[in-house]
Structures are given as structure tokens and as C-alpha cells.
Short mmCIF file of N, CA and C in Angstrom, two decimals:
data_model
loop_
_atom_site.label_atom_id
_atom_site.label_comp_id
_atom_site.label_asym_id
_atom_site.label_seq_id
_atom_site.Cartn_x
_atom_site.Cartn_y
_atom_site.Cartn_z
N MET A 15 148.89 -73.41 167.99
CA MET A 15 149.01 -73.37 169.45
C MET A 15 149.08 -74.81 169.96
N LEU A 16 150.01 -75.03 170.86
CA LEU A 16 150.11 -76.34 171.49
C LEU A 16 149.11 -76.42 172.63
N SER A 17 148.42 -77.50 172.71
CA SER A 17 147.50 -77.67 173.82
C SER A 17 147.49 -79.13 174.22
N GLY A 18 146.84 -79.40 175.32
CA GLY A 18 146.75 -80.78 175.76
C GLY A 18 147.94 -81.27 176.54
N ARG A 19 148.90 -80.37 176.80
CA ARG A 19 150.08 -80.76 177.59
C ARG A 19 149.73 -80.61 179.07
N THR A 20 150.09 -81.59 179.87
CA THR A 20 149.80 -81.51 181.30
C THR A 20 151.06 -81.76 182.11
N SER A 21 151.06 -81.20 183.30
CA SER A 21 152.12 -81.44 184.29
C SER A 21 151.45 -81.50 185.65
N LYS A 22 152.07 -82.22 186.55
CA LYS A 22 151.56 -82.27 187.93
C LYS A 22 152.28 -81.22 188.75
N VAL A 23 151.57 -80.67 189.71
CA VAL A 23 152.15 -79.71 190.63
C VAL A 23 152.82 -80.49 191.75
N GLY A 24 154.11 -80.19 191.99
CA GLY A 24 154.87 -80.86 193.03
C GLY A 24 154.54 -80.30 194.40
N PRO A 25 155.10 -80.90 195.44
CA PRO A 25 154.79 -80.49 196.82
C PRO A 25 155.17 -79.05 197.13
N LYS A 26 156.12 -78.48 196.39
CA LYS A 26 156.53 -77.09 196.62
C LYS A 26 155.88 -76.15 195.61
N GLY A 27 154.89 -76.62 194.88
CA GLY A 27 154.20 -75.79 193.90
C GLY A 27 154.93 -75.73 192.57
N GLN A 28 155.93 -76.56 192.36
CA GLN A 28 156.70 -76.54 191.13
C GLN A 28 155.97 -77.29 190.02
N VAL A 29 156.10 -76.75 188.81
CA VAL A 29 155.50 -77.36 187.63
C VAL A 29 156.57 -77.44 186.55
N VAL A 30 156.64 -78.56 185.86
CA VAL A 30 157.59 -78.72 184.76
C VAL A 30 156.92 -78.23 183.48
N ILE A 31 157.60 -77.32 182.78
CA ILE A 31 157.11 -76.87 181.48
C ILE A 31 157.54 -77.94 180.47
N PRO A 32 156.59 -78.49 179.72
CA PRO A 32 156.94 -79.55 178.77
C PRO A 32 158.07 -79.14 177.83
N LYS A 33 158.94 -80.10 177.50
CA LYS A 33 160.13 -79.85 176.69
C LYS A 33 159.81 -79.14 175.38
N GLU A 34 158.78 -79.58 174.70
CA GLU A 34 158.42 -78.98 173.41
C GLU A 34 158.10 -77.49 173.57
N LEU A 35 157.40 -77.14 174.64
CA LEU A 35 157.08 -75.73 174.89
C LEU A 35 158.34 -74.94 175.23
N ARG A 36 159.21 -75.52 176.08
CA ARG A 36 160.46 -74.83 176.43
C ARG A 36 161.28 -74.56 175.18
N GLU A 37 161.38 -75.54 174.31
CA GLU A 37 162.16 -75.39 173.08
C GLU A 37 161.56 -74.30 172.18
N ARG A 38 160.26 -74.31 172.01
CA ARG A 38 159.62 -73.32 171.15
C ARG A 38 159.71 -71.91 171.70
N LEU A 39 159.72 -71.80 173.03
CA LEU A 39 159.82 -70.49 173.67
C LEU A 39 161.26 -70.07 173.93
N GLY A 40 162.20 -70.96 173.73
CA GLY A 40 163.61 -70.64 173.98
C GLY A 40 163.91 -70.52 175.46
N ILE A 41 163.24 -71.33 176.27
CA ILE A 41 163.46 -71.32 177.72
C ILE A 41 164.51 -72.38 178.04
N HIS A 42 165.56 -71.94 178.75
CA HIS A 42 166.67 -72.81 179.10
C HIS A 42 166.83 -72.86 180.61
N PRO A 43 167.53 -73.89 181.14
CA PRO A 43 167.76 -73.95 182.58
C PRO A 43 168.40 -72.64 183.08
N GLY A 44 167.86 -72.12 184.15
CA GLY A 44 168.36 -70.86 184.72
C GLY A 44 167.65 -69.63 184.21
N ASP A 45 166.88 -69.74 183.12
CA ASP A 45 166.12 -68.59 182.62
C ASP A 45 165.04 -68.21 183.62
N GLU A 46 164.63 -66.96 183.56
CA GLU A 46 163.53 -66.50 184.40
C GLU A 46 162.26 -66.43 183.58
N VAL A 47 161.14 -66.72 184.22
CA VAL A 47 159.84 -66.59 183.60
C VAL A 47 158.94 -65.78 184.54
N THR A 48 157.94 -65.16 183.95
CA THR A 48 156.96 -64.43 184.76
C THR A 48 155.63 -65.17 184.69
N PHE A 49 154.86 -65.02 185.73
CA PHE A 49 153.54 -65.64 185.81
C PHE A 49 152.51 -64.53 185.96
N SER A 50 151.48 -64.57 185.13
CA SER A 50 150.39 -63.59 185.20
C SER A 50 149.07 -64.33 185.20
N LEU A 51 148.16 -63.86 186.04
CA LEU A 51 146.81 -64.43 186.04
C LEU A 51 146.05 -63.89 184.84
N VAL A 52 145.45 -64.79 184.10
CA VAL A 52 144.59 -64.42 182.98
C VAL A 52 143.28 -65.16 183.16
N GLU A 53 142.28 -64.73 182.43
CA GLU A 53 140.98 -65.38 182.57
C GLU A 53 141.10 -66.88 182.31
N GLY A 54 140.80 -67.65 183.31
CA GLY A 54 140.81 -69.10 183.16
C GLY A 54 142.16 -69.78 183.37
N GLY A 55 143.20 -69.02 183.74
CA GLY A 55 144.47 -69.70 183.93
C GLY A 55 145.63 -68.79 184.26
N VAL A 56 146.80 -69.27 183.94
CA VAL A 56 148.05 -68.56 184.22
C VAL A 56 148.84 -68.46 182.92
N LEU A 57 149.36 -67.28 182.65
CA LEU A 57 150.21 -67.05 181.49
C LEU A 57 151.65 -67.09 181.96
N VAL A 58 152.48 -67.91 181.31
CA VAL A 58 153.90 -68.01 181.63
C VAL A 58 154.66 -67.42 180.46
N GLU A 59 155.53 -66.43 180.74
CA GLU A 59 156.31 -65.80 179.69
C GLU A 59 157.79 -65.78 180.07
N ARG A 60 158.63 -65.95 179.08
CA ARG A 60 160.08 -65.88 179.29
C ARG A 60 160.46 -64.42 179.50
N VAL A 61 161.33 -64.18 180.49
CA VAL A 61 161.84 -62.84 180.72
C VAL A 61 162.99 -62.64 179.74
N GLU A 62 162.92 -61.56 178.99
CA GLU A 62 163.96 -61.26 178.02
C GLU A 62 165.18 -60.71 178.73
N VAL A 63 166.23 -61.51 178.78
CA VAL A 63 167.50 -61.09 179.38
C VAL A 63 168.58 -61.41 178.37
N HIS A 64 169.41 -60.44 178.09
CA HIS A 64 170.49 -60.70 177.14
C HIS A 64 171.45 -61.70 177.74
N ARG A 65 171.69 -62.77 177.03
CA ARG A 65 172.54 -63.84 177.54
C ARG A 65 173.94 -63.36 177.86
N GLU A 66 174.44 -62.36 177.11
CA GLU A 66 175.79 -61.89 177.39
C GLU A 66 175.89 -61.16 178.73
N LEU A 67 174.75 -60.71 179.27
CA LEU A 67 174.76 -60.05 180.56
C LEU A 67 174.70 -61.03 181.72
N ARG A 68 174.31 -62.26 181.43
CA ARG A 68 174.23 -63.26 182.50
C ARG A 68 175.60 -63.49 183.09
N GLY A 69 175.66 -63.49 184.39
CA GLY A 69 176.93 -63.74 185.06
C GLY A 69 177.85 -62.55 185.08
N ALA A 70 177.42 -61.41 184.55
CA ALA A 70 178.28 -60.23 184.52
C ALA A 70 178.68 -59.80 185.92
N PHE A 71 177.81 -60.03 186.88
CA PHE A 71 178.10 -59.64 188.24
C PHE A 71 178.39 -60.85 189.12
N GLN A 72 178.62 -62.00 188.50
CA GLN A 72 178.88 -63.22 189.25
C GLN A 72 180.19 -63.09 190.03
N GLY A 73 180.17 -63.51 191.27
CA GLY A 73 181.36 -63.45 192.09
C GLY A 73 181.45 -62.19 192.92
N ALA A 74 180.69 -61.18 192.60
CA ALA A 74 180.68 -59.95 193.37
C ALA A 74 179.24 -59.51 193.52
N GLY A 75 178.94 -58.94 194.65
CA GLY A 75 177.59 -58.44 194.86
C GLY A 75 177.36 -57.20 194.00
N LEU A 76 176.13 -56.92 193.69
CA LEU A 76 175.80 -55.77 192.86
C LEU A 76 176.29 -54.48 193.50
N LEU A 77 176.09 -54.34 194.80
CA LEU A 77 176.52 -53.12 195.47
C LEU A 77 178.03 -52.93 195.33
N GLU A 78 178.81 -53.97 195.57
CA GLU A 78 180.26 -53.86 195.45
C GLU A 78 180.67 -53.50 194.03
N THR A 79 180.02 -54.07 193.05
CA THR A 79 180.32 -53.78 191.65
C THR A 79 180.03 -52.33 191.33
N LEU A 80 178.86 -51.84 191.76
CA LEU A 80 178.50 -50.45 191.49
C LEU A 80 179.45 -49.49 192.21
N GLU A 81 179.83 -49.82 193.43
CA GLU A 81 180.78 -48.97 194.16
C GLU A 81 182.13 -48.90 193.44
N ALA A 82 182.60 -50.04 192.95
CA ALA A 82 183.87 -50.08 192.22
C ALA A 82 183.79 -49.25 190.94
N GLU A 83 182.69 -49.35 190.22
CA GLU A 83 182.50 -48.56 189.01
C GLU A 83 182.48 -47.08 189.33
N HIS A 84 181.82 -46.72 190.41
CA HIS A 84 181.76 -45.31 190.82
C HIS A 84 183.16 -44.80 191.18
N ARG A 85 183.93 -45.60 191.92
CA ARG A 85 185.29 -45.18 192.27
C ARG A 85 186.13 -44.97 191.02
N ASP A 86 185.98 -45.85 190.03
CA ASP A 86 186.73 -45.70 188.78
C ASP A 86 186.34 -44.41 188.06
N GLU A 87 185.06 -44.10 188.04
CA GLU A 87 184.60 -42.88 187.40
C GLU A 87 185.13 -41.64 188.11
N VAL A 88 185.15 -41.67 189.43
CA VAL A 88 185.66 -40.55 190.21
C VAL A 88 187.15 -40.36 189.91
N ARG A 89 187.90 -41.46 189.85
CA ARG A 89 189.33 -41.38 189.54
C ARG A 89 189.58 -40.78 188.16
N ARG A 90 188.68 -41.07 187.23
CA ARG A 90 188.83 -40.54 185.87
C ARG A 90 188.30 -39.12 185.75
N GLY A 91 187.77 -38.58 186.84
CA GLY A 91 187.31 -37.19 186.84
C GLY A 91 185.93 -36.96 186.27
N ARG A 92 185.10 -37.99 186.30
CA ARG A 92 183.72 -37.82 185.79
C ARG A 92 182.81 -37.32 186.85
#
């Protein structure tokens, strides 16, 4: 276990996760993490998101994408 790593809290409550920890956890810019209160601190975990799904809805809102998919299904008789 890595310990002894420190970061300062910025004015907006932001904290930098040390590079070594990010690398070991596979956390990359743009990844999401969750925060959970645990006894004596905060647990930070990487949210498991398939990288191939990232940006799948980029450029269109989710609602518009779902509506388009529904229209396609209706046209195909589903």
C-alpha cells in the first residue's frame, strides 16, 4: 500500500491525486472517480467505464440519440 502521499486542497475543494497512484489505479484525464466516507477518511475509487463507450454520444444529447434509435426500431417493425 502506498502511503505518505499528500496533496493540498485548492480553493474550489480540488485535490490532485499523486501521479504514482493514478498510474497504479489506471486513472486518466477525464475518468470519473467516486468518493465514499470511510472511518478516518475518504475512499477514492475509479468508476469502471468501458473506454470504447466514451464519446459514443458525443455531439448529440442522450435524449436525441435514444429518440433516433427508437425511430429506427419502429421503422424496422420492432
